PDB file of C-alpha atoms in Angstrom:
ATOM      1  CA  UNK G   1       0.734 -29.847 160.625  1.00 40.00           C
ATOM      2  CA  UNK G   2       0.912 -28.928 164.300  1.00 46.00           C
ATOM      3  CA  UNK G   3      -0.769 -30.963 167.057  1.00 53.00           C
ATOM      4  CA  UNK G   4      -4.507 -30.621 166.659  1.00 77.00           C
ATOM      5  CA  UNK G   5      -6.018 -32.675 169.450  1.00 88.00           C
ATOM      6  CA  UNK G   6      -6.578 -31.377 172.974  1.00 91.00           C
ATOM      7  CA  UNK G   7      -8.329 -34.372 174.534  1.00 96.00           C
ATOM      8  CA  UNK G   8      -7.217 -37.978 174.603  1.00 93.00           C
ATOM      9  CA  UNK G   9      -8.002 -41.150 176.540  1.00 94.00           C
ATOM     10  CA  UNK G  10      -5.916 -44.229 177.252  1.00 91.00           C
ATOM     11  CA  UNK G  11      -8.921 -46.355 176.331  1.00 92.00           C
ATOM     12  CA  UNK G  12      -9.234 -45.138 172.720  1.00 94.00           C
ATOM     13  CA  UNK G  13      -5.920 -43.393 172.012  1.00 91.00           C
ATOM     14  CA  UNK G  14      -5.518 -41.302 168.888  1.00 92.00           C
ATOM     15  CA  UNK G  15      -8.462 -42.938 167.071  1.00 94.00           C
ATOM     16  CA  UNK G  16     -10.891 -40.933 169.215  1.00 96.00           C
ATOM     17  CA  UNK G  17      -8.790 -37.917 170.177  1.00 95.00           C
ATOM     18  CA  UNK G  18     -10.933 -34.818 170.565  1.00 96.00           C
ATOM     19  CA  UNK G  19     -10.762 -31.062 170.265  1.00 95.00           C
ATOM     20  CA  UNK G  20     -12.811 -27.933 169.869  1.00 96.00           C
ATOM     21  CA  UNK G  21     -13.502 -27.549 166.166  1.00 95.00           C
ATOM     22  CA  UNK G  22     -13.908 -24.195 164.457  1.00 96.00           C
ATOM     23  CA  UNK G  23     -16.935 -23.044 162.493  1.00 96.00           C
ATOM     24  CA  UNK G  24     -16.985 -20.080 160.131  1.00 96.00           C
ATOM     25  CA  UNK G  25     -20.222 -19.372 158.257  1.00 94.00           C
ATOM     26  CA  UNK G  26     -21.513 -22.756 159.441  1.00 93.00           C
ATOM     27  CA  UNK G  27     -18.689 -24.924 158.107  1.00 94.00           C
ATOM     28  CA  UNK G  28     -15.179 -25.961 159.041  1.00 94.00           C
ATOM     29  CA  UNK G  29     -12.467 -23.825 157.449  1.00 94.00           C
ATOM     30  CA  UNK G  30      -9.285 -25.197 155.966  1.00 91.00           C
ATOM     31  CA  UNK G  31      -6.012 -25.128 157.885  1.00 91.00           C
ATOM     32  CA  UNK G  32      -4.256 -21.939 158.870  1.00 89.00           C
ATOM     33  CA  UNK G  33      -0.772 -21.595 157.382  1.00 87.00           C
ATOM     34  CA  UNK G  34       2.078 -19.758 159.077  1.00 82.00           C
ATOM     35  CA  UNK G  35       4.467 -17.674 157.026  1.00 75.00           C
ATOM     36  CA  UNK G  36       7.928 -18.516 158.330  1.00 74.00           C
ATOM     37  CA  UNK G  37       9.866 -17.230 155.362  1.00 72.00           C
ATOM     38  CA  UNK G  38      11.124 -19.116 152.379  1.00 72.00           C
ATOM     39  CA  UNK G  39      11.448 -22.869 152.285  1.00 71.00           C
ATOM     40  CA  UNK G  40       9.587 -25.931 151.140  1.00 78.00           C
ATOM     41  CA  UNK G  41       7.722 -26.555 154.414  1.00 79.00           C
ATOM     42  CA  UNK G  42       4.903 -24.228 155.454  1.00 80.00           C
ATOM     43  CA  UNK G  43       3.578 -25.116 158.930  1.00 85.00           C
ATOM     44  CA  UNK G  44      -0.187 -25.310 159.292  1.00 87.00           C
ATOM     45  CA  UNK G  45      -2.791 -26.133 161.906  1.00 90.00           C
ATOM     46  CA  UNK G  46      -6.518 -26.533 162.380  1.00 91.00           C
ATOM     47  CA  UNK G  47      -6.292 -25.924 166.139  1.00 93.00           C
ATOM     48  CA  UNK G  48      -9.093 -23.614 167.241  1.00 95.00           C
ATOM     49  CA  UNK G  49      -6.728 -21.055 168.785  1.00 94.00           C
ATOM     50  CA  UNK G  50      -5.247 -20.207 165.372  1.00 93.00           C
ATOM     51  CA  UNK G  51      -8.530 -18.767 164.075  1.00 94.00           C
ATOM     52  CA  UNK G  52      -8.308 -15.424 165.844  1.00 92.00           C
ATOM     53  CA  UNK G  53      -8.386 -13.061 162.848  1.00 90.00           C
ATOM     54  CA  UNK G  54      -4.797 -11.978 163.375  1.00 87.00           C
ATOM     55  CA  UNK G  55      -2.235 -11.805 160.568  1.00 83.00           C
ATOM     56  CA  UNK G  56      -4.931 -12.300 157.898  1.00 85.00           C
ATOM     57  CA  UNK G  57      -6.063 -15.559 159.509  1.00 89.00           C
ATOM     58  CA  UNK G  58      -9.808 -16.325 159.500  1.00 93.00           C
ATOM     59  CA  UNK G  59     -11.814 -15.545 162.634  1.00 94.00           C
ATOM     60  CA  UNK G  60     -13.762 -18.355 164.318  1.00 95.00           C
ATOM     61  CA  UNK G  61     -17.448 -17.659 164.799  1.00 96.00           C
ATOM     62  CA  UNK G  62     -18.295 -20.737 166.857  1.00 97.00           C
ATOM     63  CA  UNK G  63     -16.777 -23.912 168.277  1.00 97.00           C
ATOM     64  CA  UNK G  64     -18.064 -27.481 168.483  1.00 97.00           C
ATOM     65  CA  UNK G  65     -16.759 -30.811 169.705  1.00 97.00           C
ATOM     66  CA  UNK G  66     -14.871 -32.842 167.089  1.00 96.00           C
ATOM     67  CA  UNK G  67     -13.225 -36.273 167.110  1.00 96.00           C
ATOM     68  CA  UNK G  68     -10.354 -37.734 165.105  1.00 94.00           C
ATOM     69  CA  UNK G  69     -12.728 -40.493 163.939  1.00 94.00           C
ATOM     70  CA  UNK G  70     -14.676 -37.914 161.925  1.00 94.00           C
ATOM     71  CA  UNK G  71     -17.523 -37.306 164.382  1.00 96.00           C
ATOM     72  CA  UNK G  72     -18.714 -33.708 164.639  1.00 97.00           C
ATOM     73  CA  UNK G  73     -20.924 -32.404 167.440  1.00 97.00           C
ATOM     74  CA  UNK G  74     -24.273 -30.896 166.475  1.00 96.00           C
ATOM     75  CA  UNK G  75     -24.180 -28.114 169.080  1.00 97.00           C
ATOM     76  CA  UNK G  76     -22.428 -24.873 168.193  1.00 97.00           C
ATOM     77  CA  UNK G  77     -20.917 -22.590 170.841  1.00 97.00           C
ATOM     78  CA  UNK G  78     -20.641 -19.003 169.633  1.00 96.00           C
ATOM     79  CA  UNK G  79     -17.574 -16.962 170.452  1.00 96.00           C
ATOM     80  CA  UNK G  80     -18.247 -13.540 171.970  1.00 94.00           C
ATOM     81  CA  UNK G  81     -15.707 -11.364 170.185  1.00 94.00           C
ATOM     82  CA  UNK G  82     -16.954  -8.281 172.038  1.00 94.00           C
ATOM     83  CA  UNK G  83     -15.751  -9.928 175.269  1.00 93.00           C
ATOM     84  CA  UNK G  84     -12.621 -11.454 173.690  1.00 93.00           C
ATOM     85  CA  UNK G  85     -11.594  -8.127 172.175  1.00 90.00           C
ATOM     86  CA  UNK G  86      -8.102  -8.001 170.719  1.00 86.00           C
ATOM     87  CA  UNK G  87      -6.789 -10.966 172.707  1.00 87.00           C
ATOM     88  CA  UNK G  88      -5.340 -13.960 170.958  1.00 88.00           C
ATOM     89  CA  UNK G  89      -7.666 -16.940 171.438  1.00 90.00           C
ATOM     90  CA  UNK G  90      -5.006 -18.900 173.297  1.00 90.00           C
ATOM     91  CA  UNK G  91      -4.811 -16.048 175.832  1.00 91.00           C
ATOM     92  CA  UNK G  92      -8.560 -15.472 176.159  1.00 92.00           C
ATOM     93  CA  UNK G  93     -10.647 -17.239 178.778  1.00 91.00           C
ATOM     94  CA  UNK G  94     -12.680 -19.364 176.357  1.00 94.00           C
ATOM     95  CA  UNK G  95     -15.123 -21.807 177.922  1.00 94.00           C
ATOM     96  CA  UNK G  96     -14.623 -25.219 176.275  1.00 96.00           C
ATOM     97  CA  UNK G  97     -16.945 -27.155 178.593  1.00 96.00           C
ATOM     98  CA  UNK G  98     -19.626 -27.461 175.884  1.00 97.00           C
ATOM     99  CA  UNK G  99     -17.408 -28.971 173.149  1.00 97.00           C
ATOM    100  CA  UNK G 100     -15.648 -31.146 175.749  1.00 97.00           C
ATOM    101  CA  UNK G 101     -18.967 -32.440 177.123  1.00 98.00           C
ATOM    102  CA  UNK G 102     -20.196 -33.232 173.598  1.00 98.00           C
ATOM    103  CA  UNK G 103     -16.976 -35.128 172.782  1.00 98.00           C
ATOM    104  CA  UNK G 104     -17.244 -36.998 176.101  1.00 97.00           C
ATOM    105  CA  UNK G 105     -20.837 -37.963 175.229  1.00 98.00           C
ATOM    106  CA  UNK G 106     -19.586 -39.212 171.854  1.00 98.00           C
ATOM    107  CA  UNK G 107     -17.027 -41.385 173.656  1.00 97.00           C
ATOM    108  CA  UNK G 108     -19.836 -42.812 175.806  1.00 97.00           C
ATOM    109  CA  UNK G 109     -21.658 -43.909 172.636  1.00 97.00           C
ATOM    110  CA  UNK G 110     -18.438 -45.463 171.292  1.00 97.00           C
ATOM    111  CA  UNK G 111     -17.786 -47.169 174.650  1.00 96.00           C
ATOM    112  CA  UNK G 112     -21.332 -48.593 174.778  1.00 96.00           C
ATOM    113  CA  UNK G 113     -20.706 -50.362 171.449  1.00 96.00           C
ATOM    114  CA  UNK G 114     -17.387 -51.909 172.486  1.00 97.00           C
ATOM    115  CA  UNK G 115     -16.996 -55.367 173.914  1.00 96.00           C
ATOM    116  CA  UNK G 116     -16.829 -55.155 177.716  1.00 95.00           C
ATOM    117  CA  UNK G 117     -13.683 -56.245 179.482  1.00 95.00           C
ATOM    118  CA  UNK G 118     -14.022 -58.919 182.162  1.00 96.00           C
ATOM    119  CA  UNK G 119     -13.949 -57.119 185.521  1.00 96.00           C
ATOM    120  CA  UNK G 120     -10.819 -58.902 186.855  1.00 97.00           C
ATOM    121  CA  UNK G 121      -8.916 -57.972 183.680  1.00 96.00           C
ATOM    122  CA  UNK G 122     -10.101 -54.335 183.814  1.00 94.00           C
ATOM    123  CA  UNK G 123      -8.967 -54.088 187.459  1.00 96.00           C
ATOM    124  CA  UNK G 124      -5.618 -55.659 186.586  1.00 96.00           C
ATOM    125  CA  UNK G 125      -5.057 -53.154 183.770  1.00 95.00           C
ATOM    126  CA  UNK G 126      -5.730 -50.266 186.165  1.00 94.00           C
ATOM    127  CA  UNK G 127      -3.290 -51.778 188.670  1.00 96.00           C
ATOM    128  CA  UNK G 128      -0.608 -52.237 185.992  1.00 96.00           C
ATOM    129  CA  UNK G 129      -1.031 -48.645 184.851  1.00 95.00           C
ATOM    130  CA  UNK G 130      -0.711 -47.396 188.435  1.00 96.00           C
ATOM    131  CA  UNK G 131       2.394 -49.525 189.023  1.00 97.00           C
ATOM    132  CA  UNK G 132       4.021 -48.367 185.779  1.00 97.00           C
ATOM    133  CA  UNK G 133       3.335 -44.704 186.592  1.00 96.00           C
ATOM    134  CA  UNK G 134       4.778 -45.094 190.093  1.00 97.00           C
ATOM    135  CA  UNK G 135       7.806 -46.961 188.766  1.00 97.00           C
ATOM    136  CA  UNK G 136       8.360 -44.311 186.089  1.00 97.00           C
ATOM    137  CA  UNK G 137       8.842 -41.755 188.851  1.00 97.00           C
ATOM    138  CA  UNK G 138      10.928 -43.960 191.157  1.00 97.00           C
ATOM    139  CA  UNK G 139      13.036 -45.940 188.656  1.00 97.00           C
ATOM    140  CA  UNK G 140      12.470 -44.781 185.068  1.00 97.00           C
ATOM    141  CA  UNK G 141      14.658 -47.465 183.461  1.00 97.00           C
ATOM    142  CA  UNK G 142      12.714 -50.225 185.228  1.00 97.00           C
ATOM    143  CA  UNK G 143       9.474 -48.661 183.980  1.00 97.00           C
ATOM    144  CA  UNK G 144      10.825 -48.614 180.425  1.00 97.00           C
ATOM    145  CA  UNK G 145      11.836 -52.260 180.708  1.00 97.00           C
ATOM    146  CA  UNK G 146       8.418 -53.197 182.084  1.00 97.00           C
ATOM    147  CA  UNK G 147       6.698 -51.256 179.290  1.00 96.00           C
ATOM    148  CA  UNK G 148       8.760 -53.165 176.722  1.00 97.00           C
ATOM    149  CA  UNK G 149       7.857 -56.507 178.284  1.00 97.00           C
ATOM    150  CA  UNK G 150       4.200 -55.494 178.416  1.00 96.00           C
ATOM    151  CA  UNK G 151       4.288 -54.395 174.773  1.00 95.00           C
ATOM    152  CA  UNK G 152       5.666 -57.774 173.707  1.00 95.00           C
ATOM    153  CA  UNK G 153       3.047 -59.601 175.786  1.00 95.00           C
ATOM    154  CA  UNK G 154       0.194 -57.563 174.353  1.00 92.00           C
ATOM    155  CA  UNK G 155       1.445 -57.911 170.775  1.00 88.00           C
ATOM    156  CA  UNK G 156       1.516 -61.704 171.074  1.00 91.00           C
ATOM    157  CA  UNK G 157      -1.835 -61.827 172.866  1.00 91.00           C
ATOM    158  CA  UNK G 158      -3.430 -59.595 170.219  1.00 88.00           C
ATOM    159  CA  UNK G 159      -2.163 -61.843 167.440  1.00 86.00           C
ATOM    160  CA  UNK G 160      -3.423 -64.949 169.205  1.00 89.00           C
ATOM    161  CA  UNK G 161      -6.831 -63.393 169.911  1.00 91.00           C
ATOM    162  CA  UNK G 162      -7.195 -62.159 166.324  1.00 88.00           C
ATOM    163  CA  UNK G 163      -6.332 -65.658 165.113  1.00 88.00           C
ATOM    164  CA  UNK G 164      -9.203 -67.076 167.181  1.00 89.00           C
ATOM    165  CA  UNK G 165     -11.819 -64.895 165.445  1.00 90.00           C
ATOM    166  CA  UNK G 166     -14.120 -66.481 162.890  1.00 87.00           C
ATOM    167  CA  UNK G 167     -12.876 -66.064 159.334  1.00 85.00           C
ATOM    168  CA  UNK G 168     -16.050 -64.229 158.305  1.00 88.00           C
ATOM    169  CA  UNK G 169     -15.873 -61.502 160.979  1.00 90.00           C
ATOM    170  CA  UNK G 170     -15.671 -58.112 159.275  1.00 91.00           C
ATOM    171  CA  UNK G 171     -13.203 -55.337 159.945  1.00 92.00           C
ATOM    172  CA  UNK G 172     -16.160 -53.048 160.693  1.00 93.00           C
ATOM    173  CA  UNK G 173     -17.408 -55.416 163.415  1.00 94.00           C
ATOM    174  CA  UNK G 174     -13.933 -55.634 164.943  1.00 94.00           C
ATOM    175  CA  UNK G 175     -13.498 -51.845 164.789  1.00 94.00           C
ATOM    176  CA  UNK G 176     -16.812 -51.278 166.575  1.00 94.00           C
ATOM    177  CA  UNK G 177     -16.097 -53.934 169.213  1.00 95.00           C
ATOM    178  CA  UNK G 178     -12.683 -52.443 169.968  1.00 94.00           C
ATOM    179  CA  UNK G 179     -13.554 -48.765 169.555  1.00 94.00           C
ATOM    180  CA  UNK G 180     -10.881 -48.359 166.890  1.00 94.00           C
ATOM    181  CA  UNK G 181     -10.615 -47.504 163.218  1.00 93.00           C
ATOM    182  CA  UNK G 182     -11.406 -49.873 160.360  1.00 93.00           C
ATOM    183  CA  UNK G 183      -7.798 -49.684 159.158  1.00 92.00           C
ATOM    184  CA  UNK G 184      -6.436 -50.706 162.573  1.00 91.00           C
ATOM    185  CA  UNK G 185      -8.992 -53.514 162.737  1.00 91.00           C
ATOM    186  CA  UNK G 186      -7.859 -54.740 159.301  1.00 91.00           C
ATOM    187  CA  UNK G 187      -4.250 -54.839 160.489  1.00 89.00           C
ATOM    188  CA  UNK G 188      -5.269 -56.878 163.544  1.00 86.00           C
ATOM    189  CA  UNK G 189      -7.266 -59.284 161.403  1.00 86.00           C
ATOM    190  CA  UNK G 190      -4.453 -59.751 158.901  1.00 83.00           C
ATOM    191  CA  UNK G 191      -1.936 -60.291 161.688  1.00 76.00           C
ATOM    192  CA  UNK G 192      -4.142 -62.909 163.324  1.00 66.00           C
ATOM    193  CA  UNK G 193      -4.959 -64.720 160.097  1.00 60.00           C
ATOM    194  CA  UNK G 194      -1.355 -64.746 158.908  1.00 57.00           C
ATOM    195  CA  UNK G 195       0.087 -65.825 162.251  1.00 48.00           C
TER     196      UNK G 195
END
């Protein structure tokens, strides 16, 4: 399946990636498949731009904000096909501010439930990100080395922190506190309890 998500944050990564979701007759359609000839693999997508009614594909009636976590926005934003005309959706000037704002509001709810970072640590993370981005431009190999070192540091710190959690803390509680999925929280818990 092709890349589906248009919006992403460093804070939540792919767990809360967002996009404009398609509605047809009030529900989400299945993926659009692309005929590329014979072969075992048939590419597909659920990206909103594929639902333009061309080549026997379904035609989107409305869009809404969606999140990789399963959240779906309540507001629906109708598409004006009289204004779009025969244009492909990816070429049309479609206003995505509504779905984007709804997804951003969803992230605010997720963020409000997460454990806050101590201010000095949050500032340090911003500084590290800035330094890595600058170094990536100036000396890419040094940035790659630094990223590797940072990855090893964070992996060890995550294991140590997970090991300090009470044995009865649930994966759901960890997922909510971190703004991640239950499956990723389970992996963290198992790593910490085994290490």
